PDB file of C-alpha atoms in Angstrom:
ATOM      1  CA  GLY A  80      -7.311 -10.165 -13.040  1.00  0.00           C
ATOM      2  CA  ALA A  81      -4.488  -7.916 -11.844  1.00  0.00           C
ATOM      3  CA  VAL A  82      -2.614 -10.531  -9.842  1.00  0.00           C
ATOM      4  CA  VAL A  83       0.833  -9.823  -8.458  1.00  0.00           C
ATOM      5  CA  SER A  84       3.010 -12.530  -6.965  1.00  0.00           C
ATOM      6  CA  GLN A  85       6.100 -12.316  -4.784  1.00  0.00           C
ATOM      7  CA  HIS A  86       8.735 -14.887  -4.093  1.00  0.00           C
ATOM      8  CA  PRO A  87       9.744 -15.948  -1.564  1.00  0.00           C
ATOM      9  CA  SER A  88       6.909 -15.336   0.882  1.00  0.00           C
ATOM     10  CA  TRP A  89       9.351 -15.490   3.756  1.00  0.00           C
ATOM     11  CA  VAL A  90      13.095 -15.821   4.103  1.00  0.00           C
ATOM     12  CA  ILE A  91      15.574 -16.086   6.936  1.00  0.00           C
ATOM     13  CA  CYS A  92      19.169 -15.168   6.215  1.00  0.00           C
ATOM     14  CA  LYS A  93      22.369 -14.550   8.105  1.00  0.00           C
ATOM     15  CA  SER A  94      23.761 -11.102   8.652  1.00  0.00           C
ATOM     16  CA  GLY A  95      26.049 -10.043   5.823  1.00  0.00           C
ATOM     17  CA  THR A  96      24.399 -12.113   3.127  1.00  0.00           C
ATOM     18  CA  SER A  97      22.251 -10.856   0.257  1.00  0.00           C
ATOM     19  CA  VAL A  98      18.646 -11.725  -0.441  1.00  0.00           C
ATOM     20  CA  LYS A  99      16.724 -11.339  -3.689  1.00  0.00           C
ATOM     21  CA  ILE A 100      12.951 -10.875  -3.757  1.00  0.00           C
ATOM     22  CA  GLU A 101      10.994 -11.259  -6.978  1.00  0.00           C
ATOM     23  CA  CYS A 102       7.789  -9.467  -7.886  1.00  0.00           C
ATOM     24  CA  ARG A 103       5.783 -10.578 -10.893  1.00  0.00           C
ATOM     25  CA  SER A 104       2.613  -9.269 -12.502  1.00  0.00           C
ATOM     26  CA  LEU A 105       0.891 -12.422 -13.695  1.00  0.00           C
ATOM     27  CA  ASP A 106      -1.866 -11.210 -15.975  1.00  0.00           C
ATOM     28  CA  PHE A 107      -1.006  -7.655 -16.952  1.00  0.00           C
ATOM     29  CA  GLN A 108       1.951  -5.577 -17.999  1.00  0.00           C
ATOM     30  CA  ALA A 109       3.266  -3.448 -15.190  1.00  0.00           C
ATOM     31  CA  THR A 110       4.728  -0.243 -16.519  1.00  0.00           C
ATOM     32  CA  THR A 111       5.577   0.787 -12.993  1.00  0.00           C
ATOM     33  CA  MET A 112       6.438  -1.267  -9.935  1.00  0.00           C
ATOM     34  CA  PHE A 113       6.775  -0.041  -6.389  1.00  0.00           C
ATOM     35  CA  TRP A 114       8.669  -1.477  -3.462  1.00  0.00           C
ATOM     36  CA  TYR A 115       7.482  -0.851   0.079  1.00  0.00           C
ATOM     37  CA  ARG A 116       8.755  -1.779   3.499  1.00  0.00           C
ATOM     38  CA  GLN A 117       6.548  -2.117   6.528  1.00  0.00           C
ATOM     39  CA  PHE A 118       7.730  -2.510  10.085  1.00  0.00           C
ATOM     40  CA  PRO A 119       5.403  -4.007  12.697  1.00  0.00           C
ATOM     41  CA  LYS A 120       2.427  -1.821  13.519  1.00  0.00           C
ATOM     42  CA  GLN A 121       3.590   0.877  11.133  1.00  0.00           C
ATOM     43  CA  SER A 122       2.271   2.041   7.790  1.00  0.00           C
ATOM     44  CA  LEU A 123       3.719   1.290   4.397  1.00  0.00           C
ATOM     45  CA  MET A 124       6.909   3.115   3.571  1.00  0.00           C
ATOM     46  CA  LEU A 125       7.676   3.566  -0.107  1.00  0.00           C
ATOM     47  CA  MET A 126      11.259   2.628  -0.835  1.00  0.00           C
ATOM     48  CA  ALA A 127      11.477   3.089  -4.579  1.00  0.00           C
ATOM     49  CA  THR A 128       9.577   3.330  -7.825  1.00  0.00           C
ATOM     50  CA  SER A 129      10.769   1.598 -10.945  1.00  0.00           C
ATOM     51  CA  ASN A 130       9.725   1.827 -14.553  1.00  0.00           C
ATOM     52  CA  GLU A 131      10.538  -0.979 -16.955  1.00  0.00           C
ATOM     53  CA  GLY A 132      13.916  -0.543 -18.563  1.00  0.00           C
ATOM     54  CA  SER A 133      15.025   2.435 -16.518  1.00  0.00           C
ATOM     55  CA  LYS A 134      16.733   3.032 -13.198  1.00  0.00           C
ATOM     56  CA  ALA A 135      14.642   3.044 -10.077  1.00  0.00           C
ATOM     57  CA  THR A 136      13.811   6.252  -8.264  1.00  0.00           C
ATOM     58  CA  TYR A 137      14.590   5.898  -4.580  1.00  0.00           C
ATOM     59  CA  GLU A 138      12.873   7.733  -1.773  1.00  0.00           C
ATOM     60  CA  GLN A 139      14.912   9.949   0.480  1.00  0.00           C
ATOM     61  CA  GLY A 140      16.817   7.982   3.070  1.00  0.00           C
ATOM     62  CA  VAL A 141      16.772   4.696   1.136  1.00  0.00           C
ATOM     63  CA  GLU A 142      20.250   3.518   0.174  1.00  0.00           C
ATOM     64  CA  LYS A 143      20.235   2.604  -3.490  1.00  0.00           C
ATOM     65  CA  ASP A 144      23.473   0.628  -3.175  1.00  0.00           C
ATOM     66  CA  LYS A 145      21.999  -1.481  -0.434  1.00  0.00           C
ATOM     67  CA  PHE A 146      18.583  -2.053  -1.965  1.00  0.00           C
ATOM     68  CA  LEU A 147      19.196  -2.940  -5.592  1.00  0.00           C
ATOM     69  CA  ILE A 148      16.140  -2.813  -7.814  1.00  0.00           C
ATOM     70  CA  ASN A 149      15.934  -4.220 -11.301  1.00  0.00           C
ATOM     71  CA  HIS A 150      12.863  -3.911 -13.524  1.00  0.00           C
ATOM     72  CA  ALA A 151      14.029  -5.840 -16.546  1.00  0.00           C
ATOM     73  CA  SER A 152      10.661  -6.608 -18.078  1.00  0.00           C
ATOM     74  CA  LEU A 153       7.043  -5.487 -17.930  1.00  0.00           C
ATOM     75  CA  THR A 154       6.200  -8.413 -15.659  1.00  0.00           C
ATOM     76  CA  LEU A 155       9.192  -8.741 -13.363  1.00  0.00           C
ATOM     77  CA  SER A 156      10.980  -6.572 -10.848  1.00  0.00           C
ATOM     78  CA  THR A 157      13.517  -7.716  -8.277  1.00  0.00           C
ATOM     79  CA  LEU A 158      14.697  -6.209  -5.024  1.00  0.00           C
ATOM     80  CA  THR A 159      18.046  -7.373  -3.682  1.00  0.00           C
ATOM     81  CA  VAL A 160      18.918  -6.544  -0.098  1.00  0.00           C
ATOM     82  CA  THR A 161      22.703  -6.574  -0.038  1.00  0.00           C
ATOM     83  CA  SER A 162      24.774  -7.230   3.069  1.00  0.00           C
ATOM     84  CA  ALA A 163      21.636  -7.629   5.127  1.00  0.00           C
ATOM     85  CA  HIS A 164      21.640  -6.676   8.805  1.00  0.00           C
ATOM     86  CA  PRO A 165      19.100  -7.441  11.538  1.00  0.00           C
ATOM     87  CA  GLU A 166      17.639  -3.934  11.210  1.00  0.00           C
ATOM     88  CA  ASP A 167      16.672  -4.820   7.623  1.00  0.00           C
ATOM     89  CA  SER A 168      14.255  -7.404   8.983  1.00  0.00           C
ATOM     90  CA  SER A 169      10.865  -6.255   7.784  1.00  0.00           C
ATOM     91  CA  PHE A 170       7.864  -7.013   5.598  1.00  0.00           C
ATOM     92  CA  TYR A 171       8.689  -6.094   2.010  1.00  0.00           C
ATOM     93  CA  ILE A 172       5.755  -5.559  -0.322  1.00  0.00           C
ATOM     94  CA  CYS A 173       5.771  -4.861  -4.023  1.00  0.00           C
ATOM     95  CA  SER A 174       2.958  -3.389  -6.054  1.00  0.00           C
ATOM     96  CA  ALA A 175       2.447  -2.940  -9.741  1.00  0.00           C
ATOM     97  CA  SER A 176       0.563  -0.492 -11.866  1.00  0.00           C
ATOM     98  CA  SER A 177      -0.405  -0.746 -15.496  1.00  0.00           C
ATOM     99  CA  GLY A 178      -1.042   2.979 -15.540  1.00  0.00           C
ATOM    100  CA  ASN A 179      -4.419   2.354 -17.119  1.00  0.00           C
ATOM    101  CA  THR A 180      -6.788   2.268 -14.185  1.00  0.00           C
ATOM    102  CA  HIS A 181      -6.611   5.377 -12.043  1.00  0.00           C
ATOM    103  CA  TYR A 182      -2.974   4.588 -11.330  1.00  0.00           C
ATOM    104  CA  GLU A 183      -4.241   1.884  -9.002  1.00  0.00           C
ATOM    105  CA  GLN A 184      -1.558  -0.282  -7.481  1.00  0.00           C
ATOM    106  CA  TYR A 185      -2.022  -4.011  -7.206  1.00  0.00           C
ATOM    107  CA  PHE A 186      -0.130  -5.457  -4.302  1.00  0.00           C
ATOM    108  CA  GLY A 187       1.831  -8.655  -4.027  1.00  0.00           C
ATOM    109  CA  PRO A 188       1.375 -10.797  -0.905  1.00  0.00           C
ATOM    110  CA  GLY A 189       4.596  -9.537   0.660  1.00  0.00           C
ATOM    111  CA  THR A 190       7.871 -11.118   1.727  1.00  0.00           C
ATOM    112  CA  ARG A 191       8.815 -11.347   5.364  1.00  0.00           C
ATOM    113  CA  LEU A 192      12.588 -11.039   5.774  1.00  0.00           C
ATOM    114  CA  THR A 193      14.294 -12.009   8.988  1.00  0.00           C
ATOM    115  CA  VAL A 194      18.011 -11.369   9.292  1.00  0.00           C
ATOM    116  CA  THR A 195      19.747 -13.227  12.115  1.00  0.00           C
TER     117      THR A 195
ATOM    118  CA  GLY B 146       4.576  19.340   2.907  1.00  0.00           C
ATOM    119  CA  GLN B 147       2.140  16.632   2.059  1.00  0.00           C
ATOM    120  CA  ASN B 148       0.057  15.193   4.822  1.00  0.00           C
ATOM    121  CA  ILE B 149      -2.677  12.646   5.270  1.00  0.00           C
ATOM    122  CA  ASP B 150      -4.403  12.287   8.631  1.00  0.00           C
ATOM    123  CA  GLN B 151      -6.408   9.314   9.859  1.00  0.00           C
ATOM    124  CA  PRO B 152      -7.293   8.213  13.368  1.00  0.00           C
ATOM    125  CA  THR B 153      -4.804   5.687  14.676  1.00  0.00           C
ATOM    126  CA  GLU B 154      -7.323   3.252  16.046  1.00  0.00           C
ATOM    127  CA  MET B 155     -11.083   2.781  16.262  1.00  0.00           C
ATOM    128  CA  THR B 156     -13.271   0.231  17.972  1.00  0.00           C
ATOM    129  CA  ALA B 157     -16.751  -0.817  16.885  1.00  0.00           C
ATOM    130  CA  THR B 158     -19.268  -3.540  17.601  1.00  0.00           C
ATOM    131  CA  GLU B 159     -20.183  -6.398  15.305  1.00  0.00           C
ATOM    132  CA  GLY B 160     -23.275  -5.525  13.255  1.00  0.00           C
ATOM    133  CA  ALA B 161     -22.841  -1.788  13.755  1.00  0.00           C
ATOM    134  CA  ILE B 162     -21.684   0.983  11.407  1.00  0.00           C
ATOM    135  CA  VAL B 163     -18.343   2.759  11.562  1.00  0.00           C
ATOM    136  CA  GLN B 164     -16.971   5.766   9.696  1.00  0.00           C
ATOM    137  CA  ILE B 165     -13.232   6.195   9.219  1.00  0.00           C
ATOM    138  CA  ASN B 166     -12.194   9.722   8.319  1.00  0.00           C
ATOM    139  CA  CYS B 167      -9.254  10.880   6.241  1.00  0.00           C
ATOM    140  CA  THR B 168      -8.128  14.459   5.686  1.00  0.00           C
ATOM    141  CA  TYR B 169      -5.392  15.400   3.288  1.00  0.00           C
ATOM    142  CA  GLN B 170      -3.199  18.313   2.274  1.00  0.00           C
ATOM    143  CA  THR B 171      -1.312  17.443  -0.888  1.00  0.00           C
ATOM    144  CA  SER B 172       0.242  19.213  -3.839  1.00  0.00           C
ATOM    145  CA  GLY B 173      -2.581  18.616  -6.260  1.00  0.00           C
ATOM    146  CA  PHE B 174      -5.150  15.866  -6.312  1.00  0.00           C
ATOM    147  CA  ASN B 175      -5.775  13.105  -8.806  1.00  0.00           C
ATOM    148  CA  GLY B 176      -7.805  10.710  -6.749  1.00  0.00           C
ATOM    149  CA  LEU B 177      -8.092   9.004  -3.388  1.00  0.00           C
ATOM    150  CA  PHE B 178      -7.888   5.313  -2.572  1.00  0.00           C
ATOM    151  CA  TRP B 179      -8.956   3.246   0.394  1.00  0.00           C
ATOM    152  CA  TYR B 180      -7.165  -0.024   1.035  1.00  0.00           C
ATOM    153  CA  GLN B 181      -7.759  -2.736   3.621  1.00  0.00           C
ATOM    154  CA  GLN B 182      -4.814  -4.506   5.203  1.00  0.00           C
ATOM    155  CA  HIS B 183      -5.109  -7.478   7.512  1.00  0.00           C
ATOM    156  CA  ALA B 184      -2.249  -8.101   9.899  1.00  0.00           C
ATOM    157  CA  GLY B 185       0.674  -9.764   8.157  1.00  0.00           C
ATOM    158  CA  GLU B 186      -0.847  -9.388   4.721  1.00  0.00           C
ATOM    159  CA  ALA B 187      -0.524  -6.952   1.847  1.00  0.00           C
ATOM    160  CA  PRO B 188      -3.137  -4.224   1.264  1.00  0.00           C
ATOM    161  CA  THR B 189      -6.165  -4.933  -0.895  1.00  0.00           C
ATOM    162  CA  PHE B 190      -8.061  -2.346  -2.901  1.00  0.00           C
ATOM    163  CA  LEU B 191     -11.410  -1.155  -1.563  1.00  0.00           C
ATOM    164  CA  SER B 192     -12.353   2.018  -3.400  1.00  0.00           C
ATOM    165  CA  TYR B 193     -11.293   4.916  -5.566  1.00  0.00           C
ATOM    166  CA  ASN B 194     -12.825   8.420  -5.568  1.00  0.00           C
ATOM    167  CA  VAL B 195     -11.878  11.261  -7.856  1.00  0.00           C
ATOM    168  CA  LEU B 196     -15.160  13.206  -7.953  1.00  0.00           C
ATOM    169  CA  ASP B 197     -17.109  14.566  -5.014  1.00  0.00           C
ATOM    170  CA  GLY B 198     -19.784  12.375  -3.587  1.00  0.00           C
ATOM    171  CA  LEU B 199     -20.494   8.935  -2.279  1.00  0.00           C
ATOM    172  CA  GLU B 200     -19.473   5.687  -3.949  1.00  0.00           C
ATOM    173  CA  GLU B 201     -21.267   2.633  -2.610  1.00  0.00           C
ATOM    174  CA  LYS B 202     -19.979  -0.893  -2.991  1.00  0.00           C
ATOM    175  CA  GLY B 203     -21.827  -3.456  -0.945  1.00  0.00           C
ATOM    176  CA  ARG B 204     -21.271  -2.942   2.770  1.00  0.00           C
ATOM    177  CA  PHE B 205     -18.531  -0.394   2.109  1.00  0.00           C
ATOM    178  CA  SER B 206     -19.020   3.188   0.899  1.00  0.00           C
ATOM    179  CA  SER B 207     -16.493   5.935   0.339  1.00  0.00           C
ATOM    180  CA  PHE B 208     -17.146   9.665   0.296  1.00  0.00           C
ATOM    181  CA  LEU B 209     -15.034  12.510  -1.053  1.00  0.00           C
ATOM    182  CA  SER B 210     -15.136  16.285  -0.690  1.00  0.00           C
ATOM    183  CA  ARG B 211     -12.285  17.819  -2.662  1.00  0.00           C
ATOM    184  CA  SER B 212     -13.000  21.353  -1.453  1.00  0.00           C
ATOM    185  CA  LYS B 213     -12.608  20.190   2.146  1.00  0.00           C
ATOM    186  CA  GLY B 214      -9.725  17.800   1.512  1.00  0.00           C
ATOM    187  CA  TYR B 215     -11.777  15.128   3.222  1.00  0.00           C
ATOM    188  CA  SER B 216     -12.865  11.563   2.685  1.00  0.00           C
ATOM    189  CA  TYR B 217     -14.460   8.867   4.763  1.00  0.00           C
ATOM    190  CA  LEU B 218     -14.905   5.138   4.493  1.00  0.00           C
ATOM    191  CA  LEU B 219     -18.205   3.847   5.832  1.00  0.00           C
ATOM    192  CA  LEU B 220     -18.491   0.222   6.833  1.00  0.00           C
ATOM    193  CA  LYS B 221     -21.971  -1.171   7.510  1.00  0.00           C
ATOM    194  CA  GLU B 222     -23.121  -4.403   9.146  1.00  0.00           C
ATOM    195  CA  LEU B 223     -19.700  -4.913  10.608  1.00  0.00           C
ATOM    196  CA  GLN B 224     -18.316  -8.430  10.699  1.00  0.00           C
ATOM    197  CA  MET B 225     -15.443  -9.778  12.751  1.00  0.00           C
ATOM    198  CA  LYS B 226     -13.432 -10.245   9.544  1.00  0.00           C
ATOM    199  CA  ASP B 227     -13.534  -6.468   9.041  1.00  0.00           C
ATOM    200  CA  SER B 228     -10.965  -6.132  11.816  1.00  0.00           C
ATOM    201  CA  ALA B 229      -8.009  -4.734   9.898  1.00  0.00           C
ATOM    202  CA  SER B 230      -6.118  -1.554   9.156  1.00  0.00           C
ATOM    203  CA  TYR B 231      -7.669   0.814   6.646  1.00  0.00           C
ATOM    204  CA  LEU B 232      -5.288   2.926   4.608  1.00  0.00           C
ATOM    205  CA  CYS B 233      -6.166   6.190   2.888  1.00  0.00           C
ATOM    206  CA  ALA B 234      -3.940   7.211  -0.020  1.00  0.00           C
ATOM    207  CA  VAL B 235      -4.001  10.234  -2.331  1.00  0.00           C
ATOM    208  CA  ILE B 236      -2.539  10.648  -5.807  1.00  0.00           C
ATOM    209  CA  ASP B 237      -0.882  14.051  -6.007  1.00  0.00           C
ATOM    210  CA  SER B 238      -0.215  16.276  -9.013  1.00  0.00           C
ATOM    211  CA  ASN B 239       2.911  14.252  -9.871  1.00  0.00           C
ATOM    212  CA  TYR B 240       0.851  11.057  -9.821  1.00  0.00           C
ATOM    213  CA  GLN B 241       2.677   9.922  -6.709  1.00  0.00           C
ATOM    214  CA  LEU B 242       0.663   7.937  -4.191  1.00  0.00           C
ATOM    215  CA  ILE B 243       0.821   9.511  -0.748  1.00  0.00           C
ATOM    216  CA  TRP B 244      -0.116   7.115   2.054  1.00  0.00           C
ATOM    217  CA  GLY B 245      -1.760   7.770   5.369  1.00  0.00           C
ATOM    218  CA  ALA B 246      -0.534   5.870   8.416  1.00  0.00           C
ATOM    219  CA  GLY B 247      -3.686   3.764   8.483  1.00  0.00           C
ATOM    220  CA  THR B 248      -6.509   3.264  10.958  1.00  0.00           C
ATOM    221  CA  LYS B 249      -6.605   0.063  12.931  1.00  0.00           C
ATOM    222  CA  LEU B 250     -10.208  -1.043  13.286  1.00  0.00           C
ATOM    223  CA  ILE B 251     -11.066  -3.412  16.113  1.00  0.00           C
ATOM    224  CA  ILE B 252     -14.400  -5.182  15.966  1.00  0.00           C
ATOM    225  CA  LYS B 253     -15.851  -6.505  19.206  1.00  0.00           C
ATOM    226  CA  PRO B 254     -18.617  -9.101  19.450  1.00  0.00           C
TER     227      PRO B 254
END
């Protein structure tokens, strides 16, 4: 149980284009979803927290107009990187929490974004 | 501010035991997690402690002392596949998860 999927697992895009990453909780309802970014050899950096049906809460320094987050249902959240630049190249990981089990977060497998 | 400290890197020998420490200063405490992350992969859950003491789960054990703001992850009978980063994370009073930078564990034959 508690499986989270992400799609795509990797994507290469040209500078200036937008990329959408999907995060789905497959066997539970995720009241809260989290989006992280991780650069090579660095720890996870929380970008934003989203609750179903409400606007995401962004961490300081994360541009909400550049990283659009939608949490339209209890099983799906999307992150859209708009007007991507090479410095946005990173490993993007989502996690989901049902809020029932110690606020444990179940992680998706991650999406590796490369912007050329 | 909120702070979680872990060693950056540790090296151990296959078959041995290693202890990874984590100290934290957070605004409130509602539990501590340990996650394992292999290179290029997402973290996977290892343990959760909210009360003082030792929780044992197979080869892995996790200890918590709330009064000292301290936890450790103990790995026994180390295997090469245990080479990974180990992340300590604390839930604060606002139920936010505060992450440590992780400890990279290198296992040598």
